[in-house]
């Protein structure tokens, strides 16, 4: 453990979507593999308090931490790479910063002074960054500043970085700038000018980048490195290239061979030792050399966007590697599924996952799909809304409860088999008011989930408002859909599984948030293994 925490900032320039989160996570992985205690934080410059109220079209998946924070999907990458949980403190938004400053102002804590962006907002930002350093929990904190330099909304964050660099000195704060080196195919040339401009824009705010990480489609040669170093005021060994790779999980190795960790540690005055990536590389080896392919249908309603189900897709990668199979996921829009086309849509899949979601749109297609896999004995995995739909399908088609539904979709249904609990009924605000974060659950001794988890109690993360209505539990169980996981504190049903089916499990929680490279989620691992059996039987 170091005496004092060191800070690394990652900013982005030229274009958005360059992968700051993956670079931050990869660097963190390399530092962690040398024995440093590292955490990563994301500062988001938007005004929302958190992304919980943003729809997936706006911002991709909303990731949930153990402490129930609804956060940016980059936190998912941090956890998947580092295998260490994050918390609310790892994701700060402008909305949250302003809310806290305004609350203090209302309490009179500023003693009559004018409250301003500098110093009050910037002080609050610095406080949120340094908060993670309290109690010497971490040797190094990597802070990713969202957006692109030059954006009006990220200015206070860049200013906070400038102040921290000035106050704490260059051995304690390092600024990494991630930029793009575009390739002009007509000229057959890589161009450094946008990077020069972006580094200059950063300098206008008083921040000199210490290290450049250059996203590029082609290798950058020594003369480009020299040019970038000269124009941007950095050492040549601080110009790091990040060439496009097939999988994000290759990036730690790429950054290691480019020496990103070495140069950052040198600047911070810390010791470099060769990172031990052996278990990481074991995963990569299995992932890249699958023995078979299983086909999984992912049924949801945001299927055109690859970020909407990010954690589920990554969980398939982790669990595929364990099973040494390639998991080929096909996203199917539930609104395009109906009675007539269901067989044609699903007959070629080895397993079907019905995704989480909100609102009425597309639910009938999900129910149709669940009926098909229930009867055809195709492995089925329902997550959150997917589990609720499995209960509804069972009630409608096995128990003949015509029109059974969730009160989310039909307030007046005769059979509210999924319903709001009393503590949710009077809630009016949408933000941060669902059942969120980690809850403990007890597993039935003789259940499939007990076998899979190989333990009596589990804790999993939640993000939903509606629940299995326990009034119907007896009738449902008597007919073969068993509640095999019960919340220890509230007795709510958290898991259902179907008797006489090879693999039919619905979970009210989100297992995908807890799957990491080094700790693939057991439910995903088992689901893929069942899909593989289904493939072998076909
Ligand atoms: N819409 C459902 C609820 O609020 C399910 C939410 C989800 O799938 N995350 O209960």
Coordinates of C-alpha atoms and ligand atoms in Angstrom, one line a residue:
X1 CA 0.0 0.0 0.0
X2 CA 1.3 3.4 -0.9
X3 CA 1.4 6.3 1.6
X4 CA -0.6 8.5 -0.6
X5 CA -3.0 7.9 -3.5
X6 CA -2.0 8.8 -7.0
X7 CA -4.4 10.1 -9.7
X8 CA -4.6 9.4 -13.4
X9 CA -7.0 11.2 -15.6
X10 CA -8.2 10.1 -19.0
X11 CA -9.6 12.7 -21.3
X12 CA -10.7 12.3 -24.9
X13 CA -10.2 14.4 -28.0
X14 CA -11.1 14.6 -31.8
X15 CA -14.1 12.3 -31.6
X16 CA -16.4 10.6 -29.1
X17 CA -16.6 6.8 -28.9
X18 CA -12.9 6.2 -29.0
X19 CA -13.1 3.9 -26.0
X20 CA -11.8 5.9 -23.1
X21 CA -13.5 3.4 -20.8
X22 CA -11.7 0.4 -22.3
X23 CA -8.3 2.2 -22.2
X24 CA -8.9 3.2 -18.5
X25 CA -10.0 -0.4 -17.7
X26 CA -7.0 -1.9 -19.5
X27 CA -4.5 0.4 -17.8
X28 CA -6.2 -0.4 -14.5
X29 CA -5.9 -4.1 -15.3
X30 CA -2.1 -3.8 -16.0
X31 CA -1.6 -1.8 -12.7
X32 CA -3.7 -4.3 -10.7
X33 CA -1.7 -7.1 -12.2
X34 CA 1.5 -5.5 -10.7
X35 CA -0.1 -5.5 -7.3
X36 CA -1.4 -2.0 -7.1
X37 CA -4.9 -1.4 -5.7
X38 CA -6.8 0.5 -8.4
X39 CA -10.3 1.8 -9.0
X40 CA -11.8 3.7 -11.9
X41 CA -14.3 6.5 -11.8
X42 CA -16.4 8.0 -14.5
X43 CA -17.3 11.7 -14.6
X44 CA -20.3 12.3 -16.8
X45 CA -20.9 15.9 -17.9
X46 CA -24.7 15.6 -18.4
X47 CA -27.3 17.2 -16.2
X48 CA -29.2 14.1 -15.3
X49 CA -28.5 12.9 -11.8
X50 CA -27.8 9.5 -13.1
X51 CA -28.5 7.5 -16.3
X52 CA -31.4 5.7 -14.6
X53 CA -34.0 7.9 -16.3
X54 CA -32.3 7.8 -19.7
X55 CA -33.7 5.4 -22.3
X56 CA -31.3 2.9 -23.9
X57 CA -31.5 4.7 -27.2
X58 CA -29.9 7.7 -25.6
X59 CA -27.2 6.2 -23.5
X60 CA -27.0 2.4 -23.9
X61 CA -27.5 0.1 -20.9
X62 CA -27.9 1.4 -17.4
X63 CA -25.4 -0.5 -15.2
X64 CA -26.3 -1.2 -11.5
X65 CA -23.8 -1.5 -8.7
X66 CA -24.1 -3.5 -5.4
X67 CA -25.1 -0.3 -3.5
X68 CA -27.9 0.3 -6.0
X69 CA -26.4 3.1 -8.0
X70 CA -27.8 3.4 -11.6
X71 CA -24.6 4.2 -13.5
X72 CA -22.9 4.5 -16.9
X73 CA -22.2 1.3 -18.8
X74 CA -18.4 2.0 -18.5
X75 CA -18.6 0.9 -14.9
X76 CA -19.6 -2.5 -16.3
X77 CA -16.3 -2.6 -18.2
X78 CA -14.4 -1.6 -15.0
X79 CA -15.9 -4.4 -13.0
X80 CA -15.5 -7.0 -15.8
X81 CA -11.8 -6.1 -16.3
X82 CA -10.9 -5.6 -12.6
X83 CA -13.2 -8.1 -11.0
X84 CA -13.7 -5.6 -8.2
X85 CA -17.1 -4.0 -7.4
X86 CA -17.7 -0.4 -8.0
X87 CA -20.2 1.9 -6.2
X88 CA -22.1 5.2 -6.5
X89 CA -18.8 7.0 -5.8
X90 CA -17.4 5.6 -9.1
X91 CA -19.9 7.6 -11.2
X92 CA -20.5 11.3 -10.8
X93 CA -22.6 13.5 -13.1
X94 CA -22.9 17.2 -13.5
X95 CA -26.5 16.9 -12.1
X96 CA -25.2 15.2 -9.0
X97 CA -22.5 17.8 -8.5
X98 CA -24.9 20.7 -8.9
X99 CA -27.5 19.1 -6.7
X100 CA -25.0 18.8 -3.9
X101 CA -23.8 22.4 -4.3
X102 CA -27.4 23.7 -4.4
X103 CA -28.4 21.7 -1.3
X104 CA -25.4 23.2 0.5
X105 CA -26.4 26.7 -0.7
X106 CA -30.0 26.2 0.6
X107 CA -28.6 25.2 4.0
X108 CA -26.6 28.4 4.1
X109 CA -23.3 26.5 4.1
X110 CA -21.6 29.1 1.8
X111 CA -22.0 31.8 4.5
X112 CA -23.4 34.5 2.3
X113 CA -20.9 34.1 -0.5
X114 CA -21.7 34.1 -4.2
X115 CA -21.8 30.4 -5.3
X116 CA -19.8 30.0 -8.6
X117 CA -18.5 27.4 -11.0
X118 CA -15.0 28.1 -9.8
X119 CA -14.3 27.4 -6.9
X120 CA -17.6 25.8 -5.7
X121 CA -18.5 23.5 -8.5
X122 CA -14.8 22.6 -9.1
X123 CA -14.3 22.0 -5.4
X124 CA -17.2 19.6 -5.4
X125 CA -15.8 17.8 -8.4
X126 CA -12.4 17.5 -6.7
X127 CA -14.1 16.3 -3.5
X128 CA -15.8 13.5 -5.4
X129 CA -12.6 12.4 -7.0
X130 CA -10.6 12.5 -3.7
X131 CA -13.5 10.8 -1.8
X132 CA -12.3 7.5 -3.4
X133 CA -8.9 8.1 -1.9
X134 CA -10.2 8.3 1.7
X135 CA -9.0 5.6 4.1
X136 CA -6.2 4.8 1.7
X137 CA -8.3 2.2 0.0
X138 CA -6.5 2.6 -3.3
X139 CA -3.0 3.2 -4.5
X140 CA -4.2 4.7 -7.8
X141 CA -7.5 6.2 -8.9
X142 CA -8.2 6.5 -12.6
X143 CA -10.8 9.1 -13.5
X144 CA -12.3 9.1 -16.9
X145 CA -13.8 12.4 -18.0
X146 CA -16.7 11.8 -20.3
X147 CA -17.2 13.7 -23.6
X148 CA -14.6 15.4 -25.7
X149 CA -12.3 18.3 -24.8
X150 CA -13.7 21.5 -26.0
X151 CA -17.2 20.6 -25.0
X152 CA -18.7 23.4 -23.0
X153 CA -20.2 20.9 -20.5
X154 CA -16.9 19.2 -19.6
X155 CA -15.0 22.5 -18.9
X156 CA -15.4 22.4 -15.1
X157 CA -14.0 18.8 -15.0
X158 CA -11.0 19.9 -17.0
X159 CA -10.5 22.8 -14.7
X160 CA -10.7 20.5 -11.7
X161 CA -8.0 18.4 -13.3
X162 CA -5.9 21.5 -13.9
X163 CA -6.2 22.4 -10.3
X164 CA -5.3 19.0 -9.0
X165 CA -2.3 18.8 -11.2
X166 CA -1.1 22.2 -9.9
X167 CA -1.9 21.5 -6.3
X168 CA -0.6 17.9 -6.0
X169 CA 2.3 18.1 -8.4
X170 CA 3.3 16.0 -11.5
X171 CA 4.4 13.0 -9.5
X172 CA 0.9 12.6 -8.2
X173 CA -1.4 13.4 -11.1
X174 CA -1.0 12.2 -14.7
X175 CA -3.1 13.3 -17.6
X176 CA -3.7 10.8 -20.4
X177 CA -5.3 12.1 -23.6
X178 CA -7.0 9.6 -25.9
X179 CA -7.2 10.9 -29.5
X180 CA -7.8 9.7 -33.0
X181 CA -5.3 9.5 -35.8
X182 CA -7.5 9.4 -38.9
X183 CA -6.3 7.6 -42.1
X184 CA -7.0 9.3 -45.3
X185 CA -7.3 6.5 -47.9
X186 CA -7.0 8.9 -50.9
X187 CA -3.7 10.2 -49.6
X188 CA -2.8 6.9 -48.0
X189 CA -1.7 8.8 -44.9
X190 CA -2.3 9.0 -41.2
X191 CA -3.0 12.5 -40.1
X192 CA -1.8 14.1 -36.8
X193 CA -3.3 17.5 -37.2
X194 CA -6.6 16.8 -35.3
X195 CA -4.6 15.4 -32.4
X196 CA -2.4 18.5 -32.4
X197 CA -5.5 20.7 -32.2
X198 CA -7.1 18.6 -29.5
X199 CA -4.0 18.8 -27.3
X200 CA -3.9 22.5 -27.9
X201 CA -7.6 22.8 -26.9
X202 CA -6.7 21.0 -23.7
X203 CA -3.8 23.4 -23.1
X204 CA -6.1 26.4 -23.5
X205 CA -7.7 25.1 -20.3
X206 CA -4.2 24.9 -18.7
X207 CA -3.8 21.2 -18.9
X208 CA -0.7 19.7 -20.6
X209 CA -1.3 16.1 -21.6
X210 CA 1.4 13.8 -20.2
X211 CA 0.6 10.8 -22.3
X212 CA -1.1 10.4 -25.7
X213 CA -3.0 7.3 -26.5
X214 CA -3.7 7.3 -30.3
X215 CA -6.6 5.3 -31.7
X216 CA -5.6 4.3 -35.2
X217 CA -6.6 1.9 -37.9
X218 CA -3.0 1.5 -39.0
X219 CA 0.3 1.3 -37.1
X220 CA 1.9 4.6 -36.5
X221 CA 5.6 4.8 -37.5
X222 CA 8.5 6.5 -35.7
X223 CA 8.3 9.6 -37.7
X224 CA 4.6 10.1 -36.7
X225 CA 5.5 9.4 -33.1
X226 CA 8.3 12.0 -33.3
X227 CA 6.0 14.5 -34.9
X228 CA 3.3 14.0 -32.3
X229 CA 5.8 14.2 -29.5
X230 CA 7.3 17.5 -30.8
X231 CA 4.0 19.2 -31.6
X232 CA 2.2 18.1 -28.5
X233 CA 5.0 18.6 -25.9
X234 CA 5.2 14.9 -24.8
X235 CA 8.1 12.4 -24.6
X236 CA 8.3 10.1 -27.6
X237 CA 7.8 7.0 -25.3
X238 CA 4.6 8.7 -24.1
X239 CA 3.0 8.4 -27.6
X240 CA 1.1 5.2 -27.3
X241 CA -0.7 3.7 -30.2
X242 CA -4.0 1.8 -29.9
X243 CA -4.6 0.0 -33.1
X244 CA -8.1 -1.4 -33.7
X245 CA -8.4 -5.0 -32.3
X246 CA -11.0 -7.7 -32.7
X247 CA -12.0 -7.8 -29.0
X248 CA -11.9 -5.3 -26.2
X249 CA -10.3 -8.0 -24.1
X250 CA -7.1 -7.8 -26.2
X251 CA -6.5 -4.2 -25.2
X252 CA -4.7 -4.8 -21.9
X253 CA -2.1 -6.9 -23.8
X254 CA -1.8 -4.3 -26.5
X255 CA -1.3 -1.5 -23.9
X256 CA 1.2 -3.7 -22.2
X257 CA 3.3 -4.2 -25.3
X258 CA 3.1 -0.5 -26.0
X259 CA 4.3 0.2 -22.5
X260 CA 1.4 2.5 -21.4
X261 CA 1.6 1.1 -17.8
X262 CA 5.4 1.5 -17.7
X263 CA 5.4 5.2 -18.8
X264 CA 2.5 6.1 -16.5
X265 CA 4.2 4.4 -13.5
X266 CA 7.5 6.2 -14.3
X267 CA 5.7 9.6 -14.3
X268 CA 4.1 8.8 -11.0
X269 CA 7.5 7.7 -9.6
X270 CA 6.2 4.2 -9.0
X271 CA 7.8 0.8 -9.6
X272 CA 7.1 -1.1 -12.7
X273 CA 7.1 -4.9 -12.7
X274 CA 6.0 -7.1 -15.5
X275 CA 2.2 -7.5 -15.1
X276 CA 1.0 -11.1 -14.5
X277 CA -1.8 -11.6 -17.0
X278 CA -1.8 -15.4 -16.9
X279 CA -5.4 -16.0 -15.9
X280 CA -6.6 -13.2 -18.3
X281 CA -4.7 -14.9 -21.1
X282 CA -6.1 -18.3 -20.3
X283 CA -9.6 -16.8 -20.8
X284 CA -8.5 -15.1 -24.1
X285 CA -7.1 -18.4 -25.3
X286 CA -10.3 -20.2 -24.7
X287 CA -12.4 -17.4 -26.1
X288 CA -10.4 -17.3 -29.3
X289 CA -10.2 -21.1 -29.9
X290 CA -13.8 -22.3 -29.5
X291 CA -14.5 -26.0 -30.2
X292 CA -18.2 -25.4 -31.2
X293 CA -20.7 -22.7 -31.8
X294 CA -24.0 -22.3 -30.0
X295 CA -26.8 -20.1 -31.4
X296 CA -28.6 -18.0 -28.9
X297 CA -31.6 -15.8 -29.6
X298 CA -31.7 -12.6 -27.5
X299 CA -35.3 -11.3 -27.6
X300 CA -35.7 -7.7 -26.7
X301 CA -36.9 -4.4 -28.0
X302 CA -33.7 -2.3 -28.3
X303 CA -32.0 -4.8 -30.6
X304 CA -30.7 -2.4 -33.1
X305 CA -28.3 -1.0 -30.5
X306 CA -25.4 -3.0 -29.4
X307 CA -24.9 -1.0 -26.2
X308 CA -28.4 -1.7 -24.9
X309 CA -27.7 -5.2 -23.7
X310 CA -24.0 -4.7 -23.2
X311 CA -23.6 -6.7 -19.9
X312 CA -25.6 -9.6 -21.3
X313 CA -23.5 -9.8 -24.4
X314 CA -20.3 -9.6 -22.4
X315 CA -21.6 -12.3 -20.0
X316 CA -22.1 -14.6 -23.1
X317 CA -18.4 -14.0 -24.0
X318 CA -17.3 -15.0 -20.5
X319 CA -19.5 -18.0 -20.3
X320 CA -18.7 -19.1 -23.8
X321 CA -15.0 -19.2 -23.0
X322 CA -15.7 -21.4 -20.0
X323 CA -17.6 -23.8 -22.2
X324 CA -15.0 -23.4 -25.0
X325 CA -17.8 -22.5 -27.4
X326 CA -18.4 -19.5 -29.6
X327 CA -21.8 -17.9 -28.5
X328 CA -23.4 -16.5 -31.6
X329 CA -26.1 -14.1 -30.4
X330 CA -28.8 -13.0 -32.7
X331 CA -31.0 -10.2 -31.5
X332 CA -34.6 -10.5 -32.4
X333 CA -37.1 -7.7 -32.0
X334 CA -40.0 -8.9 -29.9
X335 CA -42.4 -6.7 -31.9
X336 CA -41.6 -8.8 -35.0
X337 CA -42.6 -12.1 -33.3
X338 CA -46.1 -13.5 -33.6
X339 CA -48.0 -16.9 -33.5
X340 CA -47.6 -17.4 -37.2
X341 CA -43.8 -16.9 -37.5
X342 CA -42.6 -18.1 -34.1
X343 CA -41.4 -21.5 -35.3
X344 CA -39.6 -20.1 -38.2
X345 CA -38.0 -17.4 -36.0
X346 CA -36.8 -19.7 -33.3
X347 CA -36.3 -23.2 -34.7
X348 CA -32.6 -22.8 -35.3
X349 CA -31.5 -21.6 -31.9
X350 CA -30.0 -23.7 -29.1
X351 CA -31.2 -21.4 -26.4
X352 CA -33.4 -18.3 -26.0
X353 CA -32.9 -15.4 -23.6
X354 CA -35.7 -12.9 -23.0
X355 CA -34.3 -9.6 -22.0
X356 CA -35.1 -7.1 -19.3
X357 CA -37.2 -4.1 -20.3
X358 CA -39.9 -1.6 -19.5
X359 CA -43.3 -0.9 -20.9
X360 CA -45.9 -2.7 -23.0
X361 CA -44.3 -2.5 -26.4
X362 CA -43.2 -5.9 -27.7
X363 CA -44.4 -8.0 -24.7
X364 CA -46.8 -10.2 -26.6
X365 CA -43.9 -11.4 -28.8
X366 CA -41.9 -12.2 -25.7
X367 CA -44.8 -14.3 -24.3
X368 CA -45.2 -16.1 -27.7
X369 CA -41.5 -16.9 -27.7
X370 CA -41.6 -18.3 -24.1
X371 CA -44.5 -20.5 -24.9
X372 CA -42.6 -21.9 -27.9
X373 CA -39.4 -22.7 -25.9
X374 CA -41.4 -24.1 -22.9
X375 CA -43.2 -26.6 -25.2
X376 CA -40.2 -27.4 -27.4
X377 CA -37.9 -27.8 -24.4
X378 CA -35.4 -25.3 -25.7
X379 CA -33.2 -23.8 -22.9
X380 CA -34.8 -20.6 -21.7
X381 CA -33.3 -17.8 -19.6
X382 CA -35.6 -15.0 -18.6
X383 CA -34.0 -11.9 -17.0
X384 CA -36.1 -9.4 -15.0
X385 CA -39.0 -8.5 -17.4
X386 CA -38.1 -11.9 -19.1
X387 CA -38.9 -13.7 -15.9
X388 CA -42.1 -11.7 -15.4
X389 CA -43.2 -12.7 -18.9
X390 CA -42.5 -16.3 -18.2
X391 CA -44.8 -16.2 -15.2
X392 CA -47.5 -14.4 -17.3
X393 CA -47.1 -17.0 -20.1
X394 CA -47.5 -19.9 -17.7
X395 CA -50.6 -18.3 -16.1
X396 CA -52.3 -17.6 -19.4
X397 CA -51.4 -20.8 -21.2
X398 CA -51.1 -23.5 -18.5
X399 CA -53.5 -22.2 -15.8
X400 CA -55.9 -20.7 -18.3
X401 CA -55.9 -17.3 -16.6
X402 CA -57.1 -15.4 -19.6
X403 CA -55.5 -11.9 -19.9
X404 CA -53.1 -12.5 -17.0
X405 CA -50.6 -9.7 -17.0
X406 CA -48.4 -7.3 -15.1
X407 CA -50.1 -4.2 -13.8
X408 CA -47.3 -2.3 -15.5
X409 CA -48.9 -3.3 -18.8
X410 CA -52.5 -3.6 -17.9
X411 CA -53.7 -1.9 -14.7
X412 CA -57.1 -3.5 -14.8
X413 CA -56.1 -7.1 -15.5
X414 CA -58.2 -9.8 -13.8
X415 CA -55.1 -11.7 -13.0
X416 CA -52.3 -9.3 -11.8
X417 CA -49.7 -12.1 -11.5
X418 CA -47.0 -9.5 -11.6
X419 CA -47.8 -6.4 -9.5
X420 CA -46.5 -3.5 -7.5
X421 CA -45.8 -4.1 -3.8
X422 CA -47.3 -1.6 -1.3
X423 CA -44.0 0.2 -0.8
X424 CA -43.9 1.1 -4.5
X425 CA -47.6 2.2 -4.8
X426 CA -47.3 5.8 -3.7
X427 CA -44.0 6.6 -5.4
X428 CA -44.3 9.4 -7.9
X429 CA -40.7 10.3 -8.8
X430 CA -39.1 8.1 -11.4
X431 CA -35.4 8.5 -10.7
X432 CA -33.7 6.1 -8.2
X433 CA -37.0 4.7 -6.8
X434 CA -37.0 1.2 -8.2
X435 CA -35.9 -1.9 -6.2
X436 CA -32.2 -1.4 -6.7
X437 CA -28.9 -3.0 -5.9
X438 CA -27.9 -6.1 -4.1
X439 CA -30.5 -8.4 -2.3
X440 CA -30.0 -11.7 -0.6
X441 CA -31.9 -14.7 -1.8
X442 CA -32.3 -18.3 -0.4
X443 CA -32.2 -21.2 -2.9
X444 CA -34.4 -24.3 -2.6
X445 CA -32.3 -27.3 -1.8
X446 CA -33.5 -29.5 -4.6
X447 CA -33.6 -26.9 -7.3
X448 CA -31.5 -26.6 -10.5
X449 CA -30.3 -23.1 -9.4
X450 CA -29.0 -24.6 -6.2
X451 CA -27.0 -27.1 -8.2
X452 CA -25.7 -24.3 -10.5
X453 CA -24.7 -21.9 -7.8
X454 CA -23.7 -24.7 -5.5
X455 CA -24.6 -22.7 -2.4
X456 CA -27.7 -22.0 -0.2
X457 CA -27.8 -18.2 -0.4
X458 CA -26.8 -15.7 -3.1
X459 CA -26.8 -12.0 -3.6
X460 CA -27.7 -10.5 -6.9
X461 CA -28.4 -7.0 -8.2
X462 CA -31.9 -5.7 -9.0
X463 CA -33.5 -2.9 -11.0
X464 CA -37.2 -3.2 -11.3
X465 CA -40.5 -2.0 -9.8
X466 CA -42.9 -4.9 -10.3
X467 CA -42.8 -8.2 -8.5
X468 CA -44.1 -11.8 -8.7
X469 CA -47.5 -11.6 -6.9
X470 CA -47.3 -14.1 -4.1
X471 CA -51.1 -14.6 -4.0
X472 CA -50.7 -16.8 -7.0
X473 CA -47.7 -18.8 -5.8
X474 CA -49.5 -21.9 -4.7
X475 CA -51.5 -22.4 -7.9
X476 CA -48.4 -21.7 -10.1
X477 CA -46.2 -24.1 -8.1
X478 CA -48.8 -26.8 -8.0
X479 CA -48.7 -26.8 -11.8
X480 CA -45.0 -27.1 -12.2
X481 CA -43.4 -23.6 -12.2
X482 CA -41.5 -23.5 -8.9
X483 CA -40.3 -20.5 -7.0
X484 CA -36.8 -21.7 -6.2
X485 CA -35.3 -18.5 -5.0
X486 CA -36.9 -16.4 -2.2
X487 CA -35.7 -13.0 -1.0
X488 CA -34.4 -13.5 2.6
X489 CA -35.6 -10.1 3.8
X490 CA -38.9 -9.6 2.0
X491 CA -39.9 -13.2 1.0
X492 CA -40.5 -12.0 -2.6
X493 CA -40.0 -14.5 -5.3
X494 CA -36.7 -13.9 -7.1
X495 CA -36.3 -17.1 -9.2
X496 CA -38.7 -19.4 -11.0
X497 CA -37.9 -22.6 -12.7
X498 CA -39.9 -25.1 -14.6
X499 CA -40.1 -28.8 -13.7
X500 CA -39.7 -31.3 -16.5
X501 CA -37.8 -29.0 -18.7
X502 CA -34.0 -29.3 -19.4
X503 CA -33.3 -25.6 -18.5
X504 CA -36.0 -23.1 -17.9
X505 CA -35.0 -20.4 -15.4
X506 CA -36.4 -16.9 -14.9
X507 CA -34.7 -14.5 -12.5
X508 CA -36.0 -11.2 -11.2
X509 CA -32.5 -9.9 -10.7
X510 CA -29.8 -9.1 -13.3
X511 CA -27.0 -11.7 -13.2
X512 CA -25.3 -10.0 -16.1
X513 CA -24.1 -7.2 -13.9
X514 CA -21.9 -9.6 -11.9
X515 CA -20.3 -11.6 -14.7
X516 CA -16.6 -10.8 -15.1
X517 CA -13.7 -12.2 -17.1
X518 CA -12.2 -14.0 -14.1
X519 CA -15.6 -14.8 -12.5
X520 CA -18.1 -15.7 -15.2
X521 CA -21.6 -15.8 -13.9
X522 CA -22.7 -19.4 -13.0
X523 CA -26.2 -19.0 -14.5
X524 CA -24.8 -17.9 -17.9
X525 CA -22.2 -20.7 -17.8
X526 CA -24.9 -23.3 -17.1
X527 CA -27.3 -21.8 -19.7
X528 CA -24.6 -22.0 -22.4
X529 CA -23.7 -25.5 -21.3
X530 CA -27.4 -26.5 -21.6
X531 CA -27.6 -24.8 -25.1
X532 CA -24.5 -26.9 -26.1
X533 CA -26.3 -30.1 -25.0
X534 CA -29.3 -29.0 -27.0
X535 CA -27.0 -28.4 -30.0
X536 CA -25.5 -31.9 -29.6
X537 CA -28.9 -33.4 -29.4
X538 CA -30.2 -31.8 -32.6
Ligands
LIG1 N1 -40.4 -3.3 -16.2 C1 -40.2 -4.4 -15.2 C2 -40.3 -3.8 -13.8 O1 -40.2 -2.6 -13.6 C3 -38.9 -5.1 -15.4 C4 -37.7 -4.2 -15.3 C5 -36.5 -4.8 -15.9 O2 -36.5 -5.7 -16.7 N2 -35.3 -4.3 -15.5 O3 -40.5 -4.5 -12.8

